[in-house]
Short mmCIF file of C-alpha atoms and ligand atoms in Angstrom, two decimals:
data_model
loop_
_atom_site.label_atom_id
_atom_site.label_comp_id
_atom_site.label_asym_id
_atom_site.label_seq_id
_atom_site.Cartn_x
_atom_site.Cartn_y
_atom_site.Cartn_z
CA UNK R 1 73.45 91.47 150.15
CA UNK R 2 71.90 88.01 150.67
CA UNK R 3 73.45 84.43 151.19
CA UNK R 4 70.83 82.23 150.58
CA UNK R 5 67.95 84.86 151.15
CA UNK R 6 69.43 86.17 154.45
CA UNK R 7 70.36 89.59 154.62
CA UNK R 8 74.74 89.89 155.40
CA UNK R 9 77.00 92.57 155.53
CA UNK R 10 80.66 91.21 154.68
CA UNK R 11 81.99 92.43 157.99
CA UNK R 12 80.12 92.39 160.99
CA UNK R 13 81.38 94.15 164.58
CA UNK R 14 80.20 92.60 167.77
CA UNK R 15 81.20 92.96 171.15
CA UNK R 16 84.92 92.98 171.33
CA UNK R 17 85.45 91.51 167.77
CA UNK R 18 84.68 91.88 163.90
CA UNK R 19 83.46 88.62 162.15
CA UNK R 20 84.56 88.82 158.29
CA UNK R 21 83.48 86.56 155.45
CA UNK R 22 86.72 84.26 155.24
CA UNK R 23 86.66 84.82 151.01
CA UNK R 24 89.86 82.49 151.00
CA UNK R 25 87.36 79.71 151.04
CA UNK R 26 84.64 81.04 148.77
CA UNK R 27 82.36 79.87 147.10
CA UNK R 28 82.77 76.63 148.02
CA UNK R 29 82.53 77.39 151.70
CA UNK R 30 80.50 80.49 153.67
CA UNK R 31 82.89 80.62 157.20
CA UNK R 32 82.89 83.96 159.17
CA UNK R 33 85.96 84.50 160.82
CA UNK R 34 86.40 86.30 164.07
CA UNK R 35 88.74 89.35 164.42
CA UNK R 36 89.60 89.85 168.03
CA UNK R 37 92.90 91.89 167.71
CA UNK R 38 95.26 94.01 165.03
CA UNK R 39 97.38 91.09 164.48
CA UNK R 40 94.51 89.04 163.28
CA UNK R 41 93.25 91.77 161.29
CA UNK R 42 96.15 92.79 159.69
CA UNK R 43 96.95 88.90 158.67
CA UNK R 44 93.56 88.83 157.78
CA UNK R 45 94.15 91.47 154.80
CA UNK R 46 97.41 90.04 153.85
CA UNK R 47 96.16 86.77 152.88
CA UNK R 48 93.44 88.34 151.74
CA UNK R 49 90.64 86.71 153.76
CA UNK R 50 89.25 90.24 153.56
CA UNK R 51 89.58 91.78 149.89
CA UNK R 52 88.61 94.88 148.00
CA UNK R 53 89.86 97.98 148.86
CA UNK R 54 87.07 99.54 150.66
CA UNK R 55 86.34 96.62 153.17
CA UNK R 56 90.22 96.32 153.41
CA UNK R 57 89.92 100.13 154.87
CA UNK R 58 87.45 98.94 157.71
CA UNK R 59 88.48 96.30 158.72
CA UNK R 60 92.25 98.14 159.06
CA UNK R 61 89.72 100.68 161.19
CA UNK R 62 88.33 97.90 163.42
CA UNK R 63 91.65 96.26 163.98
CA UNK R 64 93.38 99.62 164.84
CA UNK R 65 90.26 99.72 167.58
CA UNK R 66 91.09 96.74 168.75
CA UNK R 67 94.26 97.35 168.97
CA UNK R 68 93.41 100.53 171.26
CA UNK R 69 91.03 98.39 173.64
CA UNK R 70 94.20 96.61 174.71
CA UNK R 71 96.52 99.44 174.43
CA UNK R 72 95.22 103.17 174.29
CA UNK R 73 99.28 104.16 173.72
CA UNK R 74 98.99 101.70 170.88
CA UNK R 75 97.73 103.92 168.00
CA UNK R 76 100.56 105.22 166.32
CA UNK R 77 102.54 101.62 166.16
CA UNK R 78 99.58 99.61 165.18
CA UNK R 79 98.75 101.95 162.51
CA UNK R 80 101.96 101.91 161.06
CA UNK R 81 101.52 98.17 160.81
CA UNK R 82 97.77 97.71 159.30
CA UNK R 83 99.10 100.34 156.80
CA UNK R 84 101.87 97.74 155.29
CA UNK R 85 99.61 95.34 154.70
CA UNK R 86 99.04 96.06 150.93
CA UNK R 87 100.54 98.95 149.22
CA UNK R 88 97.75 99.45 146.61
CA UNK R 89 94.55 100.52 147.23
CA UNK R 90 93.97 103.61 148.54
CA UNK R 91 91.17 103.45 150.67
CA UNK R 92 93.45 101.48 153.62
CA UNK R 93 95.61 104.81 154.26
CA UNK R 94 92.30 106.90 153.76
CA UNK R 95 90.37 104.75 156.57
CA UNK R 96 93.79 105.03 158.70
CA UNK R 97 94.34 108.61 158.11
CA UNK R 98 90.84 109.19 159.08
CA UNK R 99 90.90 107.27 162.21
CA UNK R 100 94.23 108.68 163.22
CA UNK R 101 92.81 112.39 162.66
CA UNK R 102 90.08 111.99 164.96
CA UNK R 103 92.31 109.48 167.73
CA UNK R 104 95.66 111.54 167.96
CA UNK R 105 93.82 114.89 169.94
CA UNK R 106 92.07 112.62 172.25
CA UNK R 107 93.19 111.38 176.13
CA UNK R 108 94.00 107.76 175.60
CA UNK R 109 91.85 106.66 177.90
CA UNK R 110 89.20 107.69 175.44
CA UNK R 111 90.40 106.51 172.52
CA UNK R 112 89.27 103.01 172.39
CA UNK R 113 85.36 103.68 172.60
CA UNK R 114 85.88 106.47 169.66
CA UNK R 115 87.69 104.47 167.63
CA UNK R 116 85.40 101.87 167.79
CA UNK R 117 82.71 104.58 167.08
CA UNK R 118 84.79 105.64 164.64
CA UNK R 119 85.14 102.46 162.34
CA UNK R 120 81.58 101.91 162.42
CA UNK R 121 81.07 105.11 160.81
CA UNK R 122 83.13 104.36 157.82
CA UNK R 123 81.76 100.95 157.49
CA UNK R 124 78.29 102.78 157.42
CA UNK R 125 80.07 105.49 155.04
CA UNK R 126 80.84 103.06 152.63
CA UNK R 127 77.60 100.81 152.67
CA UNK R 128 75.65 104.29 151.60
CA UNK R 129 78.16 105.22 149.04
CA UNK R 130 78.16 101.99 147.57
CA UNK R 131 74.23 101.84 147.57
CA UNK R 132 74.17 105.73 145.93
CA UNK R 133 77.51 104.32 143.26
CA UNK R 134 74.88 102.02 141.63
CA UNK R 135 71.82 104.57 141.41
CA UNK R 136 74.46 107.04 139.58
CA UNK R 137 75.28 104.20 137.43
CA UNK R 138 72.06 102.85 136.52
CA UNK R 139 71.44 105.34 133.73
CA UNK R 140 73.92 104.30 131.97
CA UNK R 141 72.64 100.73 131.60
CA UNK R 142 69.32 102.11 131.10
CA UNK R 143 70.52 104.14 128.12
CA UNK R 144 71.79 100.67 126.44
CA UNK R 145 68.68 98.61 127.25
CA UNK R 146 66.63 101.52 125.57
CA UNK R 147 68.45 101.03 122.65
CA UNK R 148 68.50 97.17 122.47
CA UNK R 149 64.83 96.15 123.62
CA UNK R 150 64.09 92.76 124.86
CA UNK R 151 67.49 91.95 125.03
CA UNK R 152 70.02 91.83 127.55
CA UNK R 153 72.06 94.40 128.23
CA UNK R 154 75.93 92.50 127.79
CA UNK R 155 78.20 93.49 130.70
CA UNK R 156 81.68 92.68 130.99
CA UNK R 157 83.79 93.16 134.15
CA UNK R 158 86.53 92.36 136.25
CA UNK R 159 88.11 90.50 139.05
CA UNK R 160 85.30 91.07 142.41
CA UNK R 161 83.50 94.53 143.22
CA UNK R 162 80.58 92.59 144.62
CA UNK R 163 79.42 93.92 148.01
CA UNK R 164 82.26 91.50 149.42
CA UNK R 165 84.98 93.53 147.98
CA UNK R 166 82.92 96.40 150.15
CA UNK R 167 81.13 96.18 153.45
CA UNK R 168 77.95 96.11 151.50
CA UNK R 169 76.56 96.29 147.67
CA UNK R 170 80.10 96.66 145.93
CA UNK R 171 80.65 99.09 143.25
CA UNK R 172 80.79 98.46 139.98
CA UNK R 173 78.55 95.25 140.72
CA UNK R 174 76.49 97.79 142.45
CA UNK R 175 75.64 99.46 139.09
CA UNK R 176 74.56 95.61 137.91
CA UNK R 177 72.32 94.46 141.15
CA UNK R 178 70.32 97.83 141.07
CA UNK R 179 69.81 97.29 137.04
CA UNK R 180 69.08 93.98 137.71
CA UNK R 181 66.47 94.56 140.57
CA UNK R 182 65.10 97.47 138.50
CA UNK R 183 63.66 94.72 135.88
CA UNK R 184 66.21 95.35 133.38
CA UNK R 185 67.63 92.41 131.54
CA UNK R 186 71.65 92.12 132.03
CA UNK R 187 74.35 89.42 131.57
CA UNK R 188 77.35 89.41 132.88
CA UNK R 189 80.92 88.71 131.36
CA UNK R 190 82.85 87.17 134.47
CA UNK R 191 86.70 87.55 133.51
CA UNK R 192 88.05 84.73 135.56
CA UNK R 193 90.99 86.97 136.93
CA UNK R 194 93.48 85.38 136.54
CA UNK R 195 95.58 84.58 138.76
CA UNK R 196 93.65 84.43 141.97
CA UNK R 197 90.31 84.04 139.94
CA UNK R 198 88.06 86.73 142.18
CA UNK R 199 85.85 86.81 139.10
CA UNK R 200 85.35 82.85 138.51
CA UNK R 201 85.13 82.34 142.03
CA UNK R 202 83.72 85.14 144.00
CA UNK R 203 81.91 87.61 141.28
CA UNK R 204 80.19 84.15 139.79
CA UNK R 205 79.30 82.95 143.46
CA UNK R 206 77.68 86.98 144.45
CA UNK R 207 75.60 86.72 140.76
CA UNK R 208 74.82 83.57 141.04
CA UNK R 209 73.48 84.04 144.48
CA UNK R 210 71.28 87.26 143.67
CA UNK R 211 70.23 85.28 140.35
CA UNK R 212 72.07 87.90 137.76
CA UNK R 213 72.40 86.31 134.30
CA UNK R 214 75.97 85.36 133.95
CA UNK R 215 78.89 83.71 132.18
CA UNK R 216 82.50 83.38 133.45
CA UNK R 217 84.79 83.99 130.60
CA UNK R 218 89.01 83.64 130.43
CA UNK R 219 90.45 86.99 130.73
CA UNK R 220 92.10 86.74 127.73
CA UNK R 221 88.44 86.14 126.21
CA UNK R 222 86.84 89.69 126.63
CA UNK R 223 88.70 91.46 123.37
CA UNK R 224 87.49 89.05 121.04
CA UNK R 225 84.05 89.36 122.64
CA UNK R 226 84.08 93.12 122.36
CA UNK R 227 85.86 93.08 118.51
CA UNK R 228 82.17 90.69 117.82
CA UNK R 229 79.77 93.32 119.45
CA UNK R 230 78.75 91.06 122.63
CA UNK R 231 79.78 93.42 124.80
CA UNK R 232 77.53 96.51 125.94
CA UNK R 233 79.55 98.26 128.45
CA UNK R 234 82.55 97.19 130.95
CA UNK R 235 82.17 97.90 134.39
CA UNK R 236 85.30 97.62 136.67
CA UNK R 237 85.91 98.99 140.26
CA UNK R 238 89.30 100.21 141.31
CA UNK R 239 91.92 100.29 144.08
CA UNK R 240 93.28 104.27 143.77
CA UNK R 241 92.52 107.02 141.19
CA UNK R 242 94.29 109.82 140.53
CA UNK R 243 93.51 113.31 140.43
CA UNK R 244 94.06 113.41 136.66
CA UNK R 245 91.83 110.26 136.25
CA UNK R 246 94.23 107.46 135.98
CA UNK R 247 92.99 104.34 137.50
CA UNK R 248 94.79 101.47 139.67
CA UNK R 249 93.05 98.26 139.49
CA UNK R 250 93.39 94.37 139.45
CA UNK R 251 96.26 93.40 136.92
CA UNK R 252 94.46 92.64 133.25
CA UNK R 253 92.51 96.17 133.49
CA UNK R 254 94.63 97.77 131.24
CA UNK R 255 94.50 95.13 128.75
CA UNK R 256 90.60 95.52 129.09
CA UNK R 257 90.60 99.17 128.45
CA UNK R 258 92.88 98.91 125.54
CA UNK R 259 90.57 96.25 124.11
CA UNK R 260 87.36 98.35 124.58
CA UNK R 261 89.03 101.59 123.23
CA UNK R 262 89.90 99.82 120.35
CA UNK R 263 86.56 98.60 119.92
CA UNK R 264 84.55 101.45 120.76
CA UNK R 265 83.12 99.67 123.77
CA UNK R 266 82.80 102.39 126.61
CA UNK R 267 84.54 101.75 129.54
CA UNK R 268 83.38 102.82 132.88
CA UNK R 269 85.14 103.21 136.53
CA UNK R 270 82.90 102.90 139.80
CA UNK R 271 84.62 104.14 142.83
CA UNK R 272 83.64 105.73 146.21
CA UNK R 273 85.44 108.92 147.52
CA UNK R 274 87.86 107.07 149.48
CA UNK R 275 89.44 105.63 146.29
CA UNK R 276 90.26 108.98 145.33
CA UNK R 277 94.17 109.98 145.35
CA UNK R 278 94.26 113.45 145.02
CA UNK R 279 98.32 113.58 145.84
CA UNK R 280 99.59 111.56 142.87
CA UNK R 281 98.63 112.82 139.16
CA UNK R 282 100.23 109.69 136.89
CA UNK R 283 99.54 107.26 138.36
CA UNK R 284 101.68 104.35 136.26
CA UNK R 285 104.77 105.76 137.64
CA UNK R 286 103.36 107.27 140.84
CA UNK R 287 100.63 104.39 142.33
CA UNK R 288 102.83 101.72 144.08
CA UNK R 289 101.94 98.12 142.56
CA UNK R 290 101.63 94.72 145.06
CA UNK R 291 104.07 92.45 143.96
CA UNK R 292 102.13 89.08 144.89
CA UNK R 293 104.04 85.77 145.79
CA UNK R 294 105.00 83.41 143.01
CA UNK R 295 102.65 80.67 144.23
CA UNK R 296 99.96 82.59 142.84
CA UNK R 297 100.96 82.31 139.46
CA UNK R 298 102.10 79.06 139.47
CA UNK R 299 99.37 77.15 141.28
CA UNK R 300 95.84 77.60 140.89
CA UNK R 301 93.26 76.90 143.52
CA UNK R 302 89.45 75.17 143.67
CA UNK R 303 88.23 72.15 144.53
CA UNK R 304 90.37 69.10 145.09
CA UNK R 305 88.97 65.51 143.43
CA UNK R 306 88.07 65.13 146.91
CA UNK R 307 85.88 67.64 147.34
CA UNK R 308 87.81 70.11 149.66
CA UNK R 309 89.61 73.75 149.09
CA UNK R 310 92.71 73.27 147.99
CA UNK R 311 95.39 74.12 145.23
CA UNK R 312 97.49 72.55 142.14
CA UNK R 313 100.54 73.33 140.50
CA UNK R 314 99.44 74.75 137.00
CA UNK R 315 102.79 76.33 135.60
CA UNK R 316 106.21 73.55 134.92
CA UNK R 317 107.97 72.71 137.90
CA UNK R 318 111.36 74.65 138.29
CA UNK R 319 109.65 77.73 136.27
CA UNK R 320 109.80 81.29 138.47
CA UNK R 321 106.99 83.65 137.96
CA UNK R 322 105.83 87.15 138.23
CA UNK R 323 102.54 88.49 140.07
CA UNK R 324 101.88 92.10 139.78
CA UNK R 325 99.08 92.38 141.74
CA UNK R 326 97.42 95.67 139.94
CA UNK R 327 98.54 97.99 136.39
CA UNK R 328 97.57 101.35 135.75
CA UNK R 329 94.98 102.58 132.89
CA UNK R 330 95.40 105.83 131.92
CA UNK R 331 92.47 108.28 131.89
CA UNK R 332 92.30 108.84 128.00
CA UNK R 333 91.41 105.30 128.09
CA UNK R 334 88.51 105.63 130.33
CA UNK R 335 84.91 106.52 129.19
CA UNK R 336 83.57 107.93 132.60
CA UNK R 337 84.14 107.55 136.37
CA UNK R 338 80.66 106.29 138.49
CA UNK R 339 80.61 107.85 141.87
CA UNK R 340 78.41 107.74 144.90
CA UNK R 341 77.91 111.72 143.98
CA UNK R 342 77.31 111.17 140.31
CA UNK R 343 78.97 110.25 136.98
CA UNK R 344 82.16 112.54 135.41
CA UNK R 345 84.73 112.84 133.35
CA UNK R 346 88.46 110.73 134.22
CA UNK R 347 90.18 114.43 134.43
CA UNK R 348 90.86 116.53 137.18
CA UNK R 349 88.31 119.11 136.13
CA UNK R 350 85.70 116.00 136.03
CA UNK R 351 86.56 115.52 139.30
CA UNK R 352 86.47 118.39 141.02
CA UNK R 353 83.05 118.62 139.72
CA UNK R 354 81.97 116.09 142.18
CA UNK R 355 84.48 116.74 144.47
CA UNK R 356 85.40 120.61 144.93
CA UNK R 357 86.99 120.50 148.50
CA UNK R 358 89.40 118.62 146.93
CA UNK R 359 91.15 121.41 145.26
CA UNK R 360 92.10 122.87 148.85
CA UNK R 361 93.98 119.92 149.45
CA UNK R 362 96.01 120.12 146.30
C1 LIG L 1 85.55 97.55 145.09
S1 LIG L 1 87.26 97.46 145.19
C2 LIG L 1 87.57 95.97 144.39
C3 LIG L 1 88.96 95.94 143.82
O1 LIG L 1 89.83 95.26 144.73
C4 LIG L 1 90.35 94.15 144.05
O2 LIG L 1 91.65 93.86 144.41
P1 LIG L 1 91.94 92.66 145.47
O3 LIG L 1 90.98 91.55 145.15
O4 LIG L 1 93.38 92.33 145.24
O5 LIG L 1 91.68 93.28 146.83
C5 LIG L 1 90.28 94.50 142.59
O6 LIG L 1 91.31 95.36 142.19
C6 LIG L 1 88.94 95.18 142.54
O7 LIG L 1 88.71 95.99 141.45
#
């Protein structure tokens, strides 16, 4: 997508490095950072430089390359490590387990120049399964505007899915650029996301940017919207589903989907295939959920009085604090899962509709 009209992927290989959009710093400033080894890459996703769980899968890729340009003997070790970076989303085993599949049969001495290979070809997996996640998704927005003419269609989602949380075009935001580049009118509910505000600062900054209609709301905001019919549709992306449709996602999900089902709202899920889990069926007691530091919770970060990045204590000195990173909503809370092979059901059966090849690996 564009930063100020220029064409950008969020992560960008070179020779001998990546360069990643340093979202730590976003939106107040636009710094690429340079990944020249796994250390930096792994420290990279930890502190969440890099975010979203299918850019957090290449850029584990690339730094697992890396790693194998200084070391061919390397792979097993570094893997190990990129893979305990964050414990949630999905899509950083898948882009491992891939990598290791192809590495582990090879001499070392050619491992480096396929693994390289290698990551590039997921990064260009996901960019056209993100593009084809908003074309499946489209028709669903279309359906509302047909209904509502002349006005926009009201859109509420959470935390970032932008193309930043991918390596390009997002997911569920990718559903809300191609509607909006289609002509049809859309606003956008911007939870803040509380409590490391991806919405307020990095889904407002990607709108804003590509000129999408848009309001940033509190998270605890959306239910009352919904219960007063200003909400059309919510739109989320997700970290891990399960093969019986239960979804992993940025903590305050749940809430959402309990508010929407409630109100009749539907409630839709846009994921590519490497979000799929097809080992764990419930996923509230099976999906393992980031526990986030305290600081987190208790401070709040923007822009200081004088004009730099920087962060405030928000919560009474003294006062500990919990930061799940992620919850669980179950499938019979969710309308419909958005995939870069079409729209289903949140059920196995739904799935395996899009997916059948998964059923031989059950
Ligand atoms: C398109 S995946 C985006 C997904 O990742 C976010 O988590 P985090 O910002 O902690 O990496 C959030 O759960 C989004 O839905």
């Amino acid at each position: 997508m564009k930063i100020d009209g220029v064409p950008h992927r969020s992560i960008q290989a070179e020779d001998g490095a990546i360069l990643i959009l340093d979202q730590t710093l976003l939106p107040w400033r636009v710094e690429w950072l340079r990944i020249a080894n796994a250390g930096a890459a792994a420290q990279a996703i930890r502190s969440m430089q890099v975010r979203g769980a299918p850019l957090i899968g290449a850029v584990a890729a690339y730094g697992l390359a890396l790693a194998l340009r200084d070391d061919p003997a390397a792979l097993e070790p570094v893997a190990a490590m990129l893979g305990e970076t964050r414990p949630t989303a999905i899509n950083l085993r898948w882009a491992l387990g891939r990598m290791l599949t192809v590495l582990r049969p090879l001499p070392e001495a050619t491992r480096a120049a396929r693994a390289w290979a290698e990551a590039g070809a997921i990064a260009e997996d996901d960019v056209a399964t993100c593009r084809a996640i908003g074309a499946h998704g489209l028709p669903l927005i279309e359906a509302i505007a047909a209904g509502k003419p002349g006005r926009p269609v009201n859109i509420l989602t959470h935390c970032n899915t932008g193309w930043i949380a991918t390596v390009d075009f997002g997911t569920a935001l990718s559903v809300v650029y191609q509607a909006h580049d289609a002509g049809i009118p859309v606003h956008v509910w911007v939870d803040e996301t509380r409590p490391r505000n991806q919405g307020a600062l990095l889904t407002a900054w990607e709108l804003g940017a590509h000129g999408v209609p848009h309001t940033v709301i509190a998270d605890n905001a959306g239910g009352h919207l919904m219960q007063h019919g200003e909400v059309d549709i919510v739109l989320v992306g997700t970290d891990r589903v399960t093969r019986r449709g239960d979804v992993a996602n940025k903590i305050g999900t749940y809430l959402k989907a309990l508010a929407a089902h409630d109100n009749n709202v539907p409630f839709w899920v846009a994921l590519p295939h490497s979000t799929l889990d097809w080992a764990v069926a419930d996923g509230v007691s099976e999906i393992p959920i980031e526990d986030r530091g305290e600081a987190e919770v208790t401070h709040t970060t923007g822009l200081l009085p004088d004009g730099t990045p920087g962060s405030i204590r928000t919560a009474a000195p003294g006062s500990p604090a919990r930061n799940p990173g992620f919850d669980v909503t179950p499938a019979r809370l969710v309308t419909g899962i958005i995939t870069e092979r079409g729209r289903c059901a949140a059920s196995e059966v739904g799935l395996l509709g899009l997916y059948p090849e998964r059923a031989l690996a059950a």
